[in-house]
Amino acid sequence: MKYNFLGNTGLLVSELCFGTMTFGGTGLYEAIGKAQQKEVNEIMKTVVDSGINFIDTANVYSFGESESLLGQSIKDVGLDRNQLVIATKVRAFLNQGQNSGGLSRYHIFQSVDASLKRLQLDHIDILYVHGVDYHTPVEEIMRSLNDIVLSGKVRYVAVCNWPGWMVMKAMGIAEKNSWNKFVGMQCFYSLAGRDIEREILPVAIDQNMGMMPWSPLAGGFLSGKFTRDNQNAEGSRRATFDFPPIDKEKAYNIIDVIIEIGKQHNVSAAQIALAWVRLQKGITSTIIGAKNNDQLLDNIKSTEITLSNDDLKKIDEVSALPVEYPGWIIDYQHRFR
């Protein structure tokens, strides 16, 4: 396992980050995973034994159960909390209360306290804002995040699922006021969803922010289970929870290529898809999930794969984004510089 610095911090995180969305299985999360405490403990031992030190959860995953199961596993397995980087998130509504969601100062502070209680920790290493809240001014969000860091309950703040322009606005406000800035971004990024390459990933690179891709297998669609001849893979989360949205016809073309490359390397299509994400410019730590130990170990093996230039060319050609404005005019005009 290799380790990368998180943005412009001195914090080292593993090149794979383990996501705990499969812990719990409440509500819609049942389709993603239903791991309970015994299985969670087994998975977490494998995670740490593999060298992964970066663990990602969220208050909304199984409506708090994921955090609770993760926190208990740290104690049950006897993991050294000081060797782990624990990330969670704030924004989602966990109940019907009028102020039980969003990114107001009121909710951020309440949410952090609730997450710490479920996790059985005294601080969160990375707190992500888990999406946009158009009803709360960006200045209020950034000041609240700065103050929660100063309280000692959070070490670093980061952002998930924001457009590039809003991230830059937040960074400018933080710079102007000498507040803590976002140190990283978490975004959907996979061979079947390369949208962040247009605006968001360039922001992360320009601002020296870490980039942590979520759903690098596009909700399991790139696992190798789905092909044109098998469009409803039994037992896959996509069978009952068809998310995130992708162009499936294009994805089938991608799957054909990565299955063939996988055969040449004697590895699974999933490992090829994960290896491609890991090797892209600006990527700090790729978030993987697993329903069981076998799936986890298969994903971890992706770090051992080296893709040739020919492999990368084939994959890039079949998965490339269509050209859009202003990208095409920028490329056209830049010829003369």
mmCIF file of C-alpha atoms in Angstrom:
data_model
loop_
_atom_site.group_PDB
_atom_site.id
_atom_site.type_symbol
_atom_site.label_atom_id
_atom_site.label_comp_id
_atom_site.label_asym_id
_atom_site.label_seq_id
_atom_site.Cartn_x
_atom_site.Cartn_y
_atom_site.Cartn_z
ATOM 1 C CA MET A 1 0.000 0.000 0.000
ATOM 2 C CA LYS A 2 1.302 3.438 -0.941
ATOM 3 C CA TYR A 3 0.501 6.665 0.913
ATOM 4 C CA ASN A 4 -0.093 10.153 -0.454
ATOM 5 C CA PHE A 5 -0.179 13.542 1.210
ATOM 6 C CA LEU A 6 -3.701 14.913 1.477
ATOM 7 C CA GLY A 7 -3.570 18.111 -0.567
ATOM 8 C CA ASN A 8 -1.207 20.666 0.911
ATOM 9 C CA THR A 9 -1.349 19.133 4.396
ATOM 10 C CA GLY A 10 1.287 16.940 6.000
ATOM 11 C CA LEU A 11 -1.288 14.177 6.513
ATOM 12 C CA LEU A 12 -0.520 10.863 4.785
ATOM 13 C CA VAL A 13 -3.446 8.722 3.632
ATOM 14 C CA SER A 14 -3.452 5.342 1.923
ATOM 15 C CA GLU A 15 -3.988 5.256 -1.841
ATOM 16 C CA LEU A 16 -7.168 3.301 -1.131
ATOM 17 C CA CYS A 17 -9.788 4.611 1.287
ATOM 18 C CA PHE A 18 -12.302 2.175 2.737
ATOM 19 C CA GLY A 19 -15.913 3.373 2.515
ATOM 20 C CA THR A 20 -18.414 2.021 5.047
ATOM 21 C CA MET A 21 -21.666 2.459 3.133
ATOM 22 C CA THR A 22 -22.134 -1.334 3.301
ATOM 23 C CA PHE A 23 -22.348 -1.217 7.112
ATOM 24 C CA GLY A 24 -25.861 -1.405 8.552
ATOM 25 C CA GLY A 25 -28.365 -1.925 5.773
ATOM 26 C CA THR A 26 -31.189 0.366 6.894
ATOM 27 C CA GLY A 27 -33.700 1.668 4.325
ATOM 28 C CA LEU A 28 -32.336 2.165 0.821
ATOM 29 C CA TYR A 29 -28.878 1.190 2.115
ATOM 30 C CA GLU A 30 -30.037 -2.428 2.375
ATOM 31 C CA ALA A 31 -29.408 -2.756 -1.369
ATOM 32 C CA ILE A 32 -25.807 -1.597 -0.883
ATOM 33 C CA GLY A 33 -24.868 -3.819 2.046
ATOM 34 C CA LYS A 34 -26.109 -5.230 5.326
ATOM 35 C CA ALA A 35 -22.917 -5.961 7.263
ATOM 36 C CA GLN A 36 -23.521 -6.225 11.005
ATOM 37 C CA GLN A 37 -21.034 -6.012 13.865
ATOM 38 C CA LYS A 38 -19.345 -9.407 13.532
ATOM 39 C CA GLU A 39 -18.814 -9.019 9.788
ATOM 40 C CA VAL A 40 -17.878 -5.352 10.192
ATOM 41 C CA ASN A 41 -15.154 -6.355 12.658
ATOM 42 C CA GLU A 42 -13.769 -8.946 10.215
ATOM 43 C CA ILE A 43 -13.785 -6.432 7.366
ATOM 44 C CA MET A 44 -12.104 -3.730 9.441
ATOM 45 C CA LYS A 45 -9.333 -6.110 10.497
ATOM 46 C CA THR A 46 -8.681 -6.926 6.832
ATOM 47 C CA VAL A 47 -8.752 -3.216 5.955
ATOM 48 C CA VAL A 48 -6.098 -2.312 8.515
ATOM 49 C CA ASP A 49 -3.988 -5.434 7.897
ATOM 50 C CA SER A 50 -3.827 -4.463 4.201
ATOM 51 C CA GLY A 51 -2.294 -1.101 5.081
ATOM 52 C CA ILE A 52 -5.375 1.062 4.543
ATOM 53 C CA ASN A 53 -5.388 3.836 7.152
ATOM 54 C CA PHE A 54 -8.141 6.016 5.623
ATOM 55 C CA ILE A 55 -11.746 5.195 6.597
ATOM 56 C CA ASP A 56 -14.748 7.026 5.157
ATOM 57 C CA THR A 57 -18.255 7.062 6.597
ATOM 58 C CA ALA A 58 -21.205 9.472 6.789
ATOM 59 C CA ASN A 59 -23.918 10.258 9.291
ATOM 60 C CA VAL A 60 -26.542 9.399 6.654
ATOM 61 C CA TYR A 61 -25.230 5.891 5.855
ATOM 62 C CA SER A 62 -27.946 3.621 7.246
ATOM 63 C CA PHE A 63 -29.064 6.695 9.201
ATOM 64 C CA GLY A 64 -26.274 6.579 11.758
ATOM 65 C CA GLU A 65 -25.759 2.802 11.941
ATOM 66 C CA SER A 66 -22.622 2.883 9.779
ATOM 67 C CA GLU A 67 -20.910 5.320 12.154
ATOM 68 C CA SER A 68 -21.989 3.288 15.190
ATOM 69 C CA LEU A 69 -20.782 -0.017 13.727
ATOM 70 C CA LEU A 70 -17.481 1.545 12.667
ATOM 71 C CA GLY A 71 -16.899 3.105 16.084
ATOM 72 C CA GLN A 72 -17.622 -0.162 17.890
ATOM 73 C CA SER A 73 -15.366 -2.112 15.525
ATOM 74 C CA ILE A 74 -12.396 0.101 16.409
ATOM 75 C CA LYS A 75 -12.854 -0.985 20.027
ATOM 76 C CA ASP A 76 -13.765 -4.633 19.326
ATOM 77 C CA VAL A 77 -10.812 -5.270 17.012
ATOM 78 C CA GLY A 78 -8.441 -3.244 19.190
ATOM 79 C CA LEU A 79 -7.407 -0.894 16.406
ATOM 80 C CA ASP A 80 -5.064 1.978 17.194
ATOM 81 C CA ARG A 81 -7.242 5.026 16.658
ATOM 82 C CA ASN A 82 -4.132 7.205 16.345
ATOM 83 C CA GLN A 83 -3.077 5.250 13.247
ATOM 84 C CA LEU A 84 -6.415 5.820 11.489
ATOM 85 C CA VAL A 85 -7.740 8.767 9.500
ATOM 86 C CA ILE A 86 -11.503 8.831 10.072
ATOM 87 C CA ALA A 87 -13.736 10.912 7.779
ATOM 88 C CA THR A 88 -17.461 11.537 8.085
ATOM 89 C CA LYS A 89 -19.954 13.972 6.614
ATOM 90 C CA VAL A 90 -22.610 16.570 7.424
ATOM 91 C CA ARG A 91 -25.680 17.851 5.559
ATOM 92 C CA ALA A 92 -28.233 15.042 5.270
ATOM 93 C CA PHE A 93 -31.527 14.908 7.156
ATOM 94 C CA LEU A 94 -31.679 11.962 9.545
ATOM 95 C CA ASN A 95 -35.147 12.793 10.867
ATOM 96 C CA GLN A 96 -38.094 15.138 10.258
ATOM 97 C CA GLY A 97 -36.855 18.012 12.417
ATOM 98 C CA GLN A 98 -36.855 21.380 10.656
ATOM 99 C CA ASN A 99 -33.161 21.972 11.425
ATOM 100 C CA SER A 100 -31.949 18.375 11.362
ATOM 101 C CA GLY A 101 -30.177 18.806 8.017
ATOM 102 C CA GLY A 102 -28.432 21.340 5.819
ATOM 103 C CA LEU A 103 -25.239 23.289 6.399
ATOM 104 C CA SER A 104 -26.317 25.946 8.868
ATOM 105 C CA ARG A 105 -24.011 26.647 11.804
ATOM 106 C CA TYR A 106 -26.754 25.248 14.034
ATOM 107 C CA HIS A 107 -26.821 21.902 12.236
ATOM 108 C CA ILE A 108 -23.075 21.547 11.625
ATOM 109 C CA PHE A 109 -22.305 21.747 15.345
ATOM 110 C CA GLN A 110 -25.172 19.432 16.305
ATOM 111 C CA SER A 111 -24.270 16.920 13.601
ATOM 112 C CA VAL A 112 -20.622 16.748 14.630
ATOM 113 C CA ASP A 113 -21.562 16.102 18.255
ATOM 114 C CA ALA A 114 -23.952 13.325 17.198
ATOM 115 C CA SER A 115 -21.350 11.730 14.896
ATOM 116 C CA LEU A 116 -18.703 11.774 17.630
ATOM 117 C CA LYS A 117 -21.101 10.035 20.000
ATOM 118 C CA ARG A 118 -21.922 7.308 17.457
ATOM 119 C CA LEU A 119 -18.255 6.867 16.514
ATOM 120 C CA GLN A 120 -17.189 6.860 20.186
ATOM 121 C CA LEU A 121 -14.405 9.291 19.328
ATOM 122 C CA ASP A 122 -13.268 12.642 20.663
ATOM 123 C CA HIS A 123 -12.464 14.102 17.250
ATOM 124 C CA ILE A 124 -13.111 13.621 13.530
ATOM 125 C CA ASP A 125 -10.054 13.768 11.285
ATOM 126 C CA ILE A 126 -11.845 14.980 8.141
ATOM 127 C CA LEU A 127 -15.342 16.446 7.998
ATOM 128 C CA TYR A 128 -16.925 16.708 4.556
ATOM 129 C CA VAL A 129 -19.851 18.946 3.716
ATOM 130 C CA HIS A 130 -21.951 16.330 1.952
ATOM 131 C CA GLY A 131 -23.462 18.351 -0.885
ATOM 132 C CA VAL A 132 -24.802 21.817 -1.667
ATOM 133 C CA ASP A 133 -27.121 23.792 0.620
ATOM 134 C CA TYR A 134 -28.356 26.752 -1.416
ATOM 135 C CA HIS A 135 -30.280 28.099 1.594
ATOM 136 C CA THR A 136 -27.149 28.706 3.691
ATOM 137 C CA PRO A 137 -24.666 31.379 2.556
ATOM 138 C CA VAL A 138 -21.254 29.982 1.670
ATOM 139 C CA GLU A 139 -19.707 32.482 4.106
ATOM 140 C CA GLU A 140 -21.737 31.032 6.996
ATOM 141 C CA ILE A 141 -20.717 27.507 5.997
ATOM 142 C CA MET A 142 -17.006 28.338 5.866
ATOM 143 C CA ARG A 143 -17.038 30.281 9.134
ATOM 144 C CA SER A 144 -18.865 27.432 10.863
ATOM 145 C CA LEU A 145 -16.385 24.890 9.515
ATOM 146 C CA ASN A 146 -13.488 27.065 10.643
ATOM 147 C CA ASP A 147 -14.962 27.335 14.132
ATOM 148 C CA ILE A 148 -15.629 23.588 14.398
ATOM 149 C CA VAL A 149 -11.932 23.016 13.603
ATOM 150 C CA LEU A 150 -10.902 25.576 16.229
ATOM 151 C CA SER A 151 -13.112 23.741 18.756
ATOM 152 C CA GLY A 152 -10.852 20.687 18.429
ATOM 153 C CA LYS A 153 -13.691 18.400 17.380
ATOM 154 C CA VAL A 154 -12.533 18.314 13.734
ATOM 155 C CA ARG A 155 -8.991 18.334 12.322
ATOM 156 C CA TYR A 156 -9.608 19.149 8.633
ATOM 157 C CA VAL A 157 -12.582 20.117 6.464
ATOM 158 C CA ALA A 158 -13.344 18.978 2.933
ATOM 159 C CA VAL A 159 -16.151 19.104 0.389
ATOM 160 C CA CYS A 160 -18.263 16.542 -1.443
ATOM 161 C CA ASN A 161 -20.461 16.983 -4.543
ATOM 162 C CA TRP A 162 -20.029 20.739 -5.045
ATOM 163 C CA PRO A 163 -19.573 22.400 -8.460
ATOM 164 C CA GLY A 164 -16.158 23.856 -9.181
ATOM 165 C CA TRP A 165 -17.272 27.502 -9.081
ATOM 166 C CA MET A 166 -18.738 27.088 -5.598
ATOM 167 C CA VAL A 167 -15.598 25.407 -4.296
ATOM 168 C CA MET A 168 -13.520 28.335 -5.574
ATOM 169 C CA LYS A 169 -15.930 30.820 -3.989
ATOM 170 C CA ALA A 170 -15.568 29.019 -0.652
ATOM 171 C CA MET A 171 -11.794 28.908 -0.945
ATOM 172 C CA GLY A 172 -11.706 32.645 -1.698
ATOM 173 C CA ILE A 173 -13.874 33.463 1.320
ATOM 174 C CA ALA A 174 -11.674 31.322 3.562
ATOM 175 C CA GLU A 175 -8.513 32.936 2.174
ATOM 176 C CA LYS A 176 -9.887 36.443 2.698
ATOM 177 C CA ASN A 177 -10.785 35.742 6.320
ATOM 178 C CA SER A 178 -7.781 33.544 7.205
ATOM 179 C CA TRP A 179 -10.136 30.628 7.912
ATOM 180 C CA ASN A 180 -9.422 26.946 7.449
ATOM 181 C CA LYS A 181 -9.826 25.944 3.799
ATOM 182 C CA PHE A 182 -11.063 22.742 2.227
ATOM 183 C CA VAL A 183 -8.148 20.308 2.019
ATOM 184 C CA GLY A 184 -9.848 17.900 -0.350
ATOM 185 C CA MET A 185 -12.838 16.966 -2.471
ATOM 186 C CA GLN A 186 -14.852 13.768 -2.760
ATOM 187 C CA CYS A 187 -16.576 13.295 -6.115
ATOM 188 C CA PHE A 188 -18.085 10.614 -8.317
ATOM 189 C CA TYR A 189 -15.366 9.521 -10.708
ATOM 190 C CA SER A 190 -15.126 6.350 -12.734
ATOM 191 C CA LEU A 191 -14.566 5.153 -16.277
ATOM 192 C CA ALA A 192 -18.330 5.472 -16.737
ATOM 193 C CA GLY A 193 -18.429 8.971 -15.226
ATOM 194 C CA ARG A 194 -15.458 11.208 -16.024
ATOM 195 C CA ASP A 195 -17.381 14.492 -15.703
ATOM 196 C CA ILE A 196 -15.098 15.969 -13.025
ATOM 197 C CA GLU A 197 -12.285 16.182 -15.581
ATOM 198 C CA ARG A 198 -13.974 19.257 -17.110
ATOM 199 C CA GLU A 199 -14.039 21.694 -14.179
ATOM 200 C CA ILE A 200 -13.852 20.032 -10.752
ATOM 201 C CA LEU A 201 -10.627 18.035 -10.991
ATOM 202 C CA PRO A 202 -8.743 21.030 -12.469
ATOM 203 C CA VAL A 203 -9.890 23.072 -9.433
ATOM 204 C CA ALA A 204 -8.545 20.419 -7.070
ATOM 205 C CA ILE A 205 -5.202 20.314 -8.884
ATOM 206 C CA ASP A 206 -4.938 24.111 -9.086
ATOM 207 C CA GLN A 207 -5.733 24.560 -5.382
ATOM 208 C CA ASN A 208 -3.571 21.606 -4.295
ATOM 209 C CA MET A 209 -6.557 19.775 -2.814
ATOM 210 C CA GLY A 210 -6.783 16.040 -2.387
ATOM 211 C CA MET A 211 -9.240 14.214 -4.641
ATOM 212 C CA MET A 212 -11.056 11.162 -3.295
ATOM 213 C CA PRO A 213 -13.238 9.497 -5.971
ATOM 214 C CA TRP A 214 -16.394 7.775 -4.766
ATOM 215 C CA SER A 215 -18.064 4.898 -6.613
ATOM 216 C CA PRO A 216 -15.052 4.160 -8.866
ATOM 217 C CA LEU A 217 -16.935 1.087 -10.108
ATOM 218 C CA ALA A 218 -20.027 3.184 -10.932
ATOM 219 C CA GLY A 219 -22.223 1.530 -8.347
ATOM 220 C CA GLY A 220 -20.912 -1.909 -9.303
ATOM 221 C CA PHE A 221 -21.701 -1.522 -12.998
ATOM 222 C CA LEU A 222 -18.005 -1.887 -13.878
ATOM 223 C CA SER A 223 -17.508 -4.937 -11.664
ATOM 224 C CA GLY A 224 -17.639 -7.294 -14.641
ATOM 225 C CA LYS A 225 -20.998 -8.756 -13.612
ATOM 226 C CA PHE A 226 -22.867 -6.547 -16.091
ATOM 227 C CA THR A 227 -22.543 -7.098 -19.838
ATOM 228 C CA ARG A 228 -24.875 -6.693 -22.790
ATOM 229 C CA ASP A 229 -25.687 -10.390 -22.396
ATOM 230 C CA ASN A 230 -26.291 -10.066 -18.656
ATOM 231 C CA GLN A 231 -27.913 -6.707 -17.956
ATOM 232 C CA ASN A 232 -29.504 -7.645 -14.616
ATOM 233 C CA ALA A 233 -26.768 -9.239 -12.520
ATOM 234 C CA GLU A 234 -28.405 -11.028 -9.609
ATOM 235 C CA GLY A 235 -27.136 -9.981 -6.186
ATOM 236 C CA SER A 236 -25.676 -6.694 -7.413
ATOM 237 C CA ARG A 237 -26.713 -3.435 -5.765
ATOM 238 C CA ARG A 238 -27.587 -2.069 -9.215
ATOM 239 C CA ALA A 239 -30.368 -4.645 -9.475
ATOM 240 C CA THR A 240 -32.395 -2.805 -6.814
ATOM 241 C CA PHE A 241 -30.566 0.538 -6.448
ATOM 242 C CA ASP A 242 -29.712 1.846 -9.915
ATOM 243 C CA PHE A 243 -27.302 4.621 -8.909
ATOM 244 C CA PRO A 244 -25.292 6.663 -9.833
ATOM 245 C CA PRO A 245 -26.769 7.483 -13.265
ATOM 246 C CA ILE A 246 -24.542 6.573 -16.203
ATOM 247 C CA ASP A 247 -24.745 6.103 -19.962
ATOM 248 C CA LYS A 248 -25.147 2.322 -19.921
ATOM 249 C CA GLU A 249 -24.622 1.793 -23.649
ATOM 250 C CA LYS A 250 -21.265 3.543 -23.402
ATOM 251 C CA ALA A 251 -20.508 1.648 -20.185
ATOM 252 C CA TYR A 252 -21.029 -1.695 -21.964
ATOM 253 C CA ASN A 253 -18.382 -0.662 -24.498
ATOM 254 C CA ILE A 254 -16.040 0.201 -21.610
ATOM 255 C CA ILE A 255 -16.751 -3.145 -19.924
ATOM 256 C CA ASP A 256 -15.843 -5.037 -23.108
ATOM 257 C CA VAL A 257 -12.437 -3.331 -23.107
ATOM 258 C CA ILE A 258 -11.615 -3.731 -19.415
ATOM 259 C CA ILE A 259 -12.680 -7.397 -19.405
ATOM 260 C CA GLU A 260 -10.263 -8.036 -22.279
ATOM 261 C CA ILE A 261 -7.436 -6.126 -20.575
ATOM 262 C CA GLY A 262 -8.235 -7.942 -17.332
ATOM 263 C CA LYS A 263 -7.782 -11.302 -19.070
ATOM 264 C CA GLN A 264 -4.356 -10.182 -20.319
ATOM 265 C CA HIS A 265 -3.333 -9.300 -16.747
ATOM 266 C CA ASN A 266 -5.158 -12.297 -15.236
ATOM 267 C CA VAL A 267 -7.234 -10.015 -13.002
ATOM 268 C CA SER A 268 -10.883 -8.979 -12.747
ATOM 269 C CA ALA A 269 -12.509 -6.168 -14.710
ATOM 270 C CA ALA A 270 -13.153 -4.430 -11.386
ATOM 271 C CA GLN A 271 -9.430 -4.372 -10.616
ATOM 272 C CA ILE A 272 -8.697 -2.790 -14.001
ATOM 273 C CA ALA A 273 -11.363 -0.103 -13.441
ATOM 274 C CA LEU A 274 -9.981 0.661 -9.971
ATOM 275 C CA ALA A 275 -6.391 0.715 -11.203
ATOM 276 C CA TRP A 276 -7.310 3.224 -13.925
ATOM 277 C CA VAL A 277 -8.853 5.637 -11.407
ATOM 278 C CA ARG A 278 -5.874 5.307 -9.054
ATOM 279 C CA LEU A 279 -3.443 6.179 -11.849
ATOM 280 C CA GLN A 280 -5.179 9.392 -12.965
ATOM 281 C CA LYS A 281 -3.585 12.788 -12.353
ATOM 282 C CA GLY A 282 -4.688 14.487 -9.151
ATOM 283 C CA ILE A 283 -6.124 11.397 -7.454
ATOM 284 C CA THR A 284 -5.154 11.046 -3.783
ATOM 285 C CA SER A 285 -7.144 8.093 -2.444
ATOM 286 C CA THR A 286 -9.785 5.975 -4.205
ATOM 287 C CA ILE A 287 -12.779 5.018 -2.067
ATOM 288 C CA ILE A 288 -13.643 1.332 -2.224
ATOM 289 C CA GLY A 289 -16.451 -0.533 -0.495
ATOM 290 C CA ALA A 290 -17.144 -4.195 0.124
ATOM 291 C CA LYS A 291 -19.962 -6.421 1.320
ATOM 292 C CA ASN A 292 -17.529 -9.103 2.485
ATOM 293 C CA ASN A 293 -13.858 -9.956 2.869
ATOM 294 C CA ASP A 294 -13.507 -11.673 -0.518
ATOM 295 C CA GLN A 295 -14.802 -8.614 -2.370
ATOM 296 C CA LEU A 296 -12.557 -6.380 -0.263
ATOM 297 C CA LEU A 297 -9.428 -8.408 -0.995
ATOM 298 C CA ASP A 298 -10.191 -8.406 -4.727
ATOM 299 C CA ASN A 299 -10.461 -4.614 -4.701
ATOM 300 C CA ILE A 300 -7.264 -4.195 -2.687
ATOM 301 C CA LYS A 301 -5.329 -6.241 -5.261
ATOM 302 C CA SER A 302 -5.970 -3.459 -7.781
ATOM 303 C CA THR A 303 -3.043 -1.569 -6.219
ATOM 304 C CA GLU A 304 -0.683 -4.218 -7.608
ATOM 305 C CA ILE A 305 -1.683 -3.621 -11.243
ATOM 306 C CA THR A 306 0.469 -1.629 -13.638
ATOM 307 C CA LEU A 307 -1.348 -0.631 -16.821
ATOM 308 C CA SER A 308 0.727 -0.236 -19.977
ATOM 309 C CA ASN A 309 0.528 2.803 -22.212
ATOM 310 C CA ASP A 310 -1.374 0.659 -24.703
ATOM 311 C CA ASP A 311 -3.849 -0.390 -21.977
ATOM 312 C CA LEU A 312 -4.378 3.220 -20.948
ATOM 313 C CA LYS A 313 -4.846 4.328 -24.571
ATOM 314 C CA LYS A 314 -7.531 1.700 -25.194
ATOM 315 C CA ILE A 315 -9.345 2.579 -21.976
ATOM 316 C CA ASP A 316 -9.145 6.315 -22.624
ATOM 317 C CA GLU A 317 -10.487 6.005 -26.149
ATOM 318 C CA VAL A 318 -13.577 4.040 -25.129
ATOM 319 C CA SER A 319 -14.360 6.162 -22.040
ATOM 320 C CA ALA A 320 -13.383 9.689 -23.153
ATOM 321 C CA LEU A 321 -15.769 12.566 -22.484
ATOM 322 C CA PRO A 322 -17.516 14.172 -25.464
ATOM 323 C CA VAL A 323 -16.098 17.581 -26.317
ATOM 324 C CA GLU A 324 -18.108 20.491 -24.861
ATOM 325 C CA TYR A 325 -17.890 24.269 -24.827
ATOM 326 C CA PRO A 326 -15.784 26.051 -23.646
ATOM 327 C CA GLY A 327 -13.356 23.144 -23.773
ATOM 328 C CA TRP A 328 -13.204 22.970 -27.549
ATOM 329 C CA ILE A 329 -12.651 26.707 -28.025
ATOM 330 C CA ILE A 330 -9.968 26.765 -25.326
ATOM 331 C CA ASP A 331 -8.106 23.917 -27.032
ATOM 332 C CA TYR A 332 -8.534 25.585 -30.442
ATOM 333 C CA GLN A 333 -7.250 28.979 -29.291
ATOM 334 C CA HIS A 334 -4.411 27.500 -27.256
ATOM 335 C CA ARG A 335 -2.816 26.165 -30.434
ATOM 336 C CA PHE A 336 -1.434 29.630 -31.044
ATOM 337 C CA ARG A 337 0.324 29.828 -27.647
#
